[in-house]
Amino acid sequence: MKFSILVNEGPYTHQSSDSALQFARAVLDKGHEIYRVFFYHDGVNNGTRLTVPPVDDRNLQKRWSELAAAHALDLVVCIAAAQRRGVLDEGEAKRHGKGEGAANIAPGFRISGLGQLIEMGIQSDRLVVFGD
Amino acid sequence: MLHIVNKSPFQTSTLQSCLDHALAGDAILLIEDGVYAAIRGSAVAAAVTEAKGKVTFHALGPDIAARGIAPEKLIDGVTSVDYGGFVDLVAEHQTNQAWL
Amino acid sequence: MADVRRFLYINRKAPYGTIYALESLEVVLIGAAFEQDVSLAFLDDGVFQLAKGQDTSGIGMKGFSAIYRALGDYGVTKLYVETDSLATRGLTLDDLQAITFEDENDGYTEKPSIIPVNKAEMAKVMAEQDVVLSF
């Protein structure tokens, strides 16, 4: 079965990012497919490579990136929400004159529009929303 | 329909709203702070027990354990599921709705 | 279209205090281009989103209540509003702004987009969907 996941909250404040990650792992363990994970609102903060949590805490961005690498997941960060919150890829950093090296999108994530969220609602058998 | 509730019933009216809109045969899964609704003897336990005649109640085991709720403190008939069980519940129901 | 799904956007949060109402609206506007069967549900504090007379000039934020009135132009014409939620909050339908659409199947007659429903009817609307989105 094809699953998609929507994450509406940022990491470290609300449990929803952790819940979504645990759920995603379980979906894959059960032999299902994950069509896409979409990050919206503060959820886009899961996708910045600049977070440095204490060594004894989990690193959510890393967990997502590793899961994406292991299972070829499509992790999409909403462009409008990301720009508001300073999560940029190479192209967006350049376009907005933020200077060399400003891109902070983490490995395995890509930035795209809200159409990707609608599309995953159309293409997936199940869509599960995590938020506050 | 699978309803997913992640709010403490002592903090918001989300669970009550969910109960008001759940139809016979629906399932309700309590996750995150939502699992506090599964504690026996609480102020909302009667509402949960009454709704059990109409819907099935499930609560996410890892969230229950994380919050120090002992299994014997759960309301009878509330089924504890792990994340795999969460996935199964989603798969079994044509649609699901997160009561955010 | 071969694969038209019934999308329901659940609105249970008030505007301005948090961003969810606005960002839900943005998804609705983008989603309109996908020609799905779209409905919006307003219940609990979500009914405050439709209140008339919103003036955000003093809070430093852009008001967005006018966007609801434009939804008809995007083909979004089913706004289910729970009357129980209104009553609980001391409101009636008269406290909401008028939202209409031009019915292209009926000589472009102007019709109300707001569909008042009670709790039981709202439960039925929820049960009839393929994809339920909440923010």
PDB file of N, CA and C in Angstrom, chain B residues 6-50:
ATOM      1  N   ASN B   6      -4.431  13.536  19.326  1.00  0.00           N
ATOM      2  CA  ASN B   6      -3.117  13.688  19.980  1.00  0.00           C
ATOM      3  C   ASN B   6      -3.113  14.740  21.094  1.00  0.00           C
ATOM      4  N   LYS B   7      -4.307  15.127  21.555  1.00  0.00           N
ATOM      5  CA  LYS B   7      -4.393  16.159  22.601  1.00  0.00           C
ATOM      6  C   LYS B   7      -4.884  15.564  23.915  1.00  0.00           C
ATOM      7  N   SER B   8      -4.335  16.043  25.008  1.00  0.00           N
ATOM      8  CA  SER B   8      -4.856  15.655  26.310  1.00  0.00           C
ATOM      9  C   SER B   8      -6.286  16.160  26.443  1.00  0.00           C
ATOM     10  N   PRO B   9      -7.210  15.304  26.891  1.00  0.00           N
ATOM     11  CA  PRO B   9      -8.606  15.733  27.033  1.00  0.00           C
ATOM     12  C   PRO B   9      -8.782  16.706  28.195  1.00  0.00           C
ATOM     13  N   PHE B  10      -7.729  16.867  28.996  1.00  0.00           N
ATOM     14  CA  PHE B  10      -7.813  17.790  30.133  1.00  0.00           C
ATOM     15  C   PHE B  10      -7.338  19.184  29.745  1.00  0.00           C
ATOM     16  N   GLN B  11      -6.826  19.302  28.499  1.00  0.00           N
ATOM     17  CA  GLN B  11      -6.285  20.557  28.017  1.00  0.00           C
ATOM     18  C   GLN B  11      -7.163  21.191  26.942  1.00  0.00           C
ATOM     19  N   THR B  12      -7.728  20.363  26.070  1.00  0.00           N
ATOM     20  CA  THR B  12      -8.569  20.877  24.980  1.00  0.00           C
ATOM     21  C   THR B  12      -9.827  20.009  24.859  1.00  0.00           C
ATOM     22  N   SER B  13     -10.781  20.509  24.074  1.00  0.00           N
ATOM     23  CA  SER B  13     -12.029  19.755  23.863  1.00  0.00           C
ATOM     24  C   SER B  13     -11.951  18.880  22.610  1.00  0.00           C
ATOM     25  N   THR B  14     -10.738  18.643  22.115  1.00  0.00           N
ATOM     26  CA  THR B  14     -10.562  17.892  20.870  1.00  0.00           C
ATOM     27  C   THR B  14     -11.164  16.487  20.934  1.00  0.00           C
ATOM     28  N   LEU B  15     -10.882  15.776  22.037  1.00  0.00           N
ATOM     29  CA  LEU B  15     -11.420  14.414  22.133  1.00  0.00           C
ATOM     30  C   LEU B  15     -12.951  14.445  22.103  1.00  0.00           C
ATOM     31  N   GLN B  16     -13.536  15.384  22.842  1.00  0.00           N
ATOM     32  CA  GLN B  16     -14.995  15.475  22.869  1.00  0.00           C
ATOM     33  C   GLN B  16     -15.540  15.753  21.471  1.00  0.00           C
ATOM     34  N   SER B  17     -14.884  16.652  20.755  1.00  0.00           N
ATOM     35  CA  SER B  17     -15.314  16.969  19.398  1.00  0.00           C
ATOM     36  C   SER B  17     -15.215  15.739  18.506  1.00  0.00           C
ATOM     37  N   CYS B  18     -14.142  15.004  18.656  1.00  0.00           N
ATOM     38  CA  CYS B  18     -13.970  13.767  17.891  1.00  0.00           C
ATOM     39  C   CYS B  18     -15.092  12.779  18.216  1.00  0.00           C
ATOM     40  N   LEU B  19     -15.371  12.607  19.525  1.00  0.00           N
ATOM     41  CA  LEU B  19     -16.431  11.673  19.929  1.00  0.00           C
ATOM     42  C   LEU B  19     -17.781  12.098  19.354  1.00  0.00           C
ATOM     43  N   ASP B  20     -17.999  13.411  19.309  1.00  0.00           N
ATOM     44  CA  ASP B  20     -19.267  13.933  18.787  1.00  0.00           C
ATOM     45  C   ASP B  20     -19.438  13.650  17.292  1.00  0.00           C
ATOM     46  N   HIS B  21     -18.318  13.452  16.590  1.00  0.00           N
ATOM     47  CA  HIS B  21     -18.395  13.292  15.140  1.00  0.00           C
ATOM     48  C   HIS B  21     -18.060  11.878  14.666  1.00  0.00           C
ATOM     49  N   ALA B  22     -17.689  11.001  15.578  1.00  0.00           N
ATOM     50  CA  ALA B  22     -17.372   9.628  15.183  1.00  0.00           C
ATOM     51  C   ALA B  22     -18.661   8.859  14.938  1.00  0.00           C
ATOM     52  N   LEU B  23     -18.667   8.042  13.908  1.00  0.00           N
ATOM     53  CA  LEU B  23     -19.854   7.255  13.587  1.00  0.00           C
ATOM     54  C   LEU B  23     -19.668   5.823  14.097  1.00  0.00           C
ATOM     55  N   ALA B  24     -20.766   5.129  14.250  1.00  0.00           N
ATOM     56  CA  ALA B  24     -20.714   3.742  14.693  1.00  0.00           C
ATOM     57  C   ALA B  24     -19.798   2.947  13.773  1.00  0.00           C
ATOM     58  N   GLY B  25     -18.911   2.177  14.368  1.00  0.00           N
ATOM     59  CA  GLY B  25     -17.983   1.370  13.575  1.00  0.00           C
ATOM     60  C   GLY B  25     -16.651   2.041  13.320  1.00  0.00           C
ATOM     61  N   ASP B  26     -16.541   3.323  13.649  1.00  0.00           N
ATOM     62  CA  ASP B  26     -15.266   4.027  13.496  1.00  0.00           C
ATOM     63  C   ASP B  26     -14.276   3.557  14.565  1.00  0.00           C
ATOM     64  N   ALA B  27     -13.012   3.892  14.346  1.00  0.00           N
ATOM     65  CA  ALA B  27     -11.978   3.606  15.335  1.00  0.00           C
ATOM     66  C   ALA B  27     -11.324   4.911  15.763  1.00  0.00           C
ATOM     67  N   ILE B  28     -10.943   4.964  17.027  1.00  0.00           N
ATOM     68  CA  ILE B  28     -10.223   6.136  17.534  1.00  0.00           C
ATOM     69  C   ILE B  28      -8.869   5.669  18.060  1.00  0.00           C
ATOM     70  N   LEU B  29      -7.817   6.321  17.584  1.00  0.00           N
ATOM     71  CA  LEU B  29      -6.470   6.018  18.063  1.00  0.00           C
ATOM     72  C   LEU B  29      -5.936   7.218  18.823  1.00  0.00           C
ATOM     73  N   LEU B  30      -5.551   6.978  20.069  1.00  0.00           N
ATOM     74  CA  LEU B  30      -4.972   8.033  20.906  1.00  0.00           C
ATOM     75  C   LEU B  30      -3.456   7.971  20.783  1.00  0.00           C
ATOM     76  N   ILE B  31      -2.842   9.102  20.430  1.00  0.00           N
ATOM     77  CA  ILE B  31      -1.378   9.155  20.366  1.00  0.00           C
ATOM     78  C   ILE B  31      -0.888  10.395  21.122  1.00  0.00           C
ATOM     79  N   GLU B  32       0.428  10.451  21.325  1.00  0.00           N
ATOM     80  CA  GLU B  32       1.050  11.590  22.020  1.00  0.00           C
ATOM     81  C   GLU B  32       0.259  11.897  23.299  1.00  0.00           C
ATOM     82  N   ASP B  33      -0.048  13.175  23.574  1.00  0.00           N
ATOM     83  CA  ASP B  33      -0.761  13.500  24.810  1.00  0.00           C
ATOM     84  C   ASP B  33      -2.203  12.991  24.797  1.00  0.00           C
ATOM     85  N   GLY B  34      -2.667  12.543  23.644  1.00  0.00           N
ATOM     86  CA  GLY B  34      -4.017  11.975  23.553  1.00  0.00           C
ATOM     87  C   GLY B  34      -4.188  10.744  24.426  1.00  0.00           C
ATOM     88  N   VAL B  35      -3.081  10.045  24.704  1.00  0.00           N
ATOM     89  CA  VAL B  35      -3.189   8.794  25.465  1.00  0.00           C
ATOM     90  C   VAL B  35      -3.664   9.026  26.905  1.00  0.00           C
ATOM     91  N   TYR B  36      -3.549  10.248  27.396  1.00  0.00           N
ATOM     92  CA  TYR B  36      -4.030  10.505  28.763  1.00  0.00           C
ATOM     93  C   TYR B  36      -5.534  10.247  28.892  1.00  0.00           C
ATOM     94  N   ALA B  37      -6.238  10.217  27.769  1.00  0.00           N
ATOM     95  CA  ALA B  37      -7.680   9.920  27.812  1.00  0.00           C
ATOM     96  C   ALA B  37      -7.951   8.461  28.165  1.00  0.00           C
ATOM     97  N   ALA B  38      -6.916   7.631  28.118  1.00  0.00           N
ATOM     98  CA  ALA B  38      -7.110   6.194  28.346  1.00  0.00           C
ATOM     99  C   ALA B  38      -6.959   5.782  29.806  1.00  0.00           C
ATOM    100  N   ILE B  39      -6.700   6.759  30.683  1.00  0.00           N
ATOM    101  CA  ILE B  39      -6.489   6.424  32.097  1.00  0.00           C
ATOM    102  C   ILE B  39      -7.813   6.145  32.810  1.00  0.00           C
ATOM    103  N   ARG B  40      -7.845   5.012  33.443  1.00  0.00           N
ATOM    104  CA  ARG B  40      -9.040   4.607  34.189  1.00  0.00           C
ATOM    105  C   ARG B  40      -9.310   5.568  35.357  1.00  0.00           C
ATOM    106  N   GLY B  41     -10.572   5.868  35.566  1.00  0.00           N
ATOM    107  CA  GLY B  41     -10.955   6.659  36.735  1.00  0.00           C
ATOM    108  C   GLY B  41     -10.792   8.156  36.568  1.00  0.00           C
ATOM    109  N   SER B  42     -10.424   8.613  35.385  1.00  0.00           N
ATOM    110  CA  SER B  42     -10.263  10.056  35.188  1.00  0.00           C
ATOM    111  C   SER B  42     -11.617  10.709  34.946  1.00  0.00           C
ATOM    112  N   ALA B  43     -11.600  12.043  34.836  1.00  0.00           N
ATOM    113  CA  ALA B  43     -12.838  12.790  34.613  1.00  0.00           C
ATOM    114  C   ALA B  43     -13.449  12.510  33.241  1.00  0.00           C
ATOM    115  N   VAL B  44     -12.636  12.002  32.305  1.00  0.00           N
ATOM    116  CA  VAL B  44     -13.198  11.710  30.978  1.00  0.00           C
ATOM    117  C   VAL B  44     -13.406  10.213  30.748  1.00  0.00           C
ATOM    118  N   ALA B  45     -13.054   9.404  31.732  1.00  0.00           N
ATOM    119  CA  ALA B  45     -13.137   7.949  31.547  1.00  0.00           C
ATOM    120  C   ALA B  45     -14.559   7.503  31.216  1.00  0.00           C
ATOM    121  N   ALA B  46     -15.540   8.163  31.836  1.00  0.00           N
ATOM    122  CA  ALA B  46     -16.937   7.779  31.588  1.00  0.00           C
ATOM    123  C   ALA B  46     -17.303   8.013  30.134  1.00  0.00           C
ATOM    124  N   ALA B  47     -16.843   9.137  29.575  1.00  0.00           N
ATOM    125  CA  ALA B  47     -17.141   9.454  28.174  1.00  0.00           C
ATOM    126  C   ALA B  47     -16.493   8.434  27.242  1.00  0.00           C
ATOM    127  N   VAL B  48     -15.275   8.029  27.589  1.00  0.00           N
ATOM    128  CA  VAL B  48     -14.573   7.033  26.771  1.00  0.00           C
ATOM    129  C   VAL B  48     -15.293   5.688  26.855  1.00  0.00           C
ATOM    130  N   THR B  49     -15.641   5.311  28.076  1.00  0.00           N
ATOM    131  CA  THR B  49     -16.313   4.028  28.278  1.00  0.00           C
ATOM    132  C   THR B  49     -17.648   3.992  27.543  1.00  0.00           C
ATOM    133  N   GLU B  50     -18.367   5.096  27.599  1.00  0.00           N
ATOM    134  CA  GLU B  50     -19.663   5.157  26.928  1.00  0.00           C
ATOM    135  C   GLU B  50     -19.487   5.049  25.406  1.00  0.00           C
TER     136      GLU B  50
END
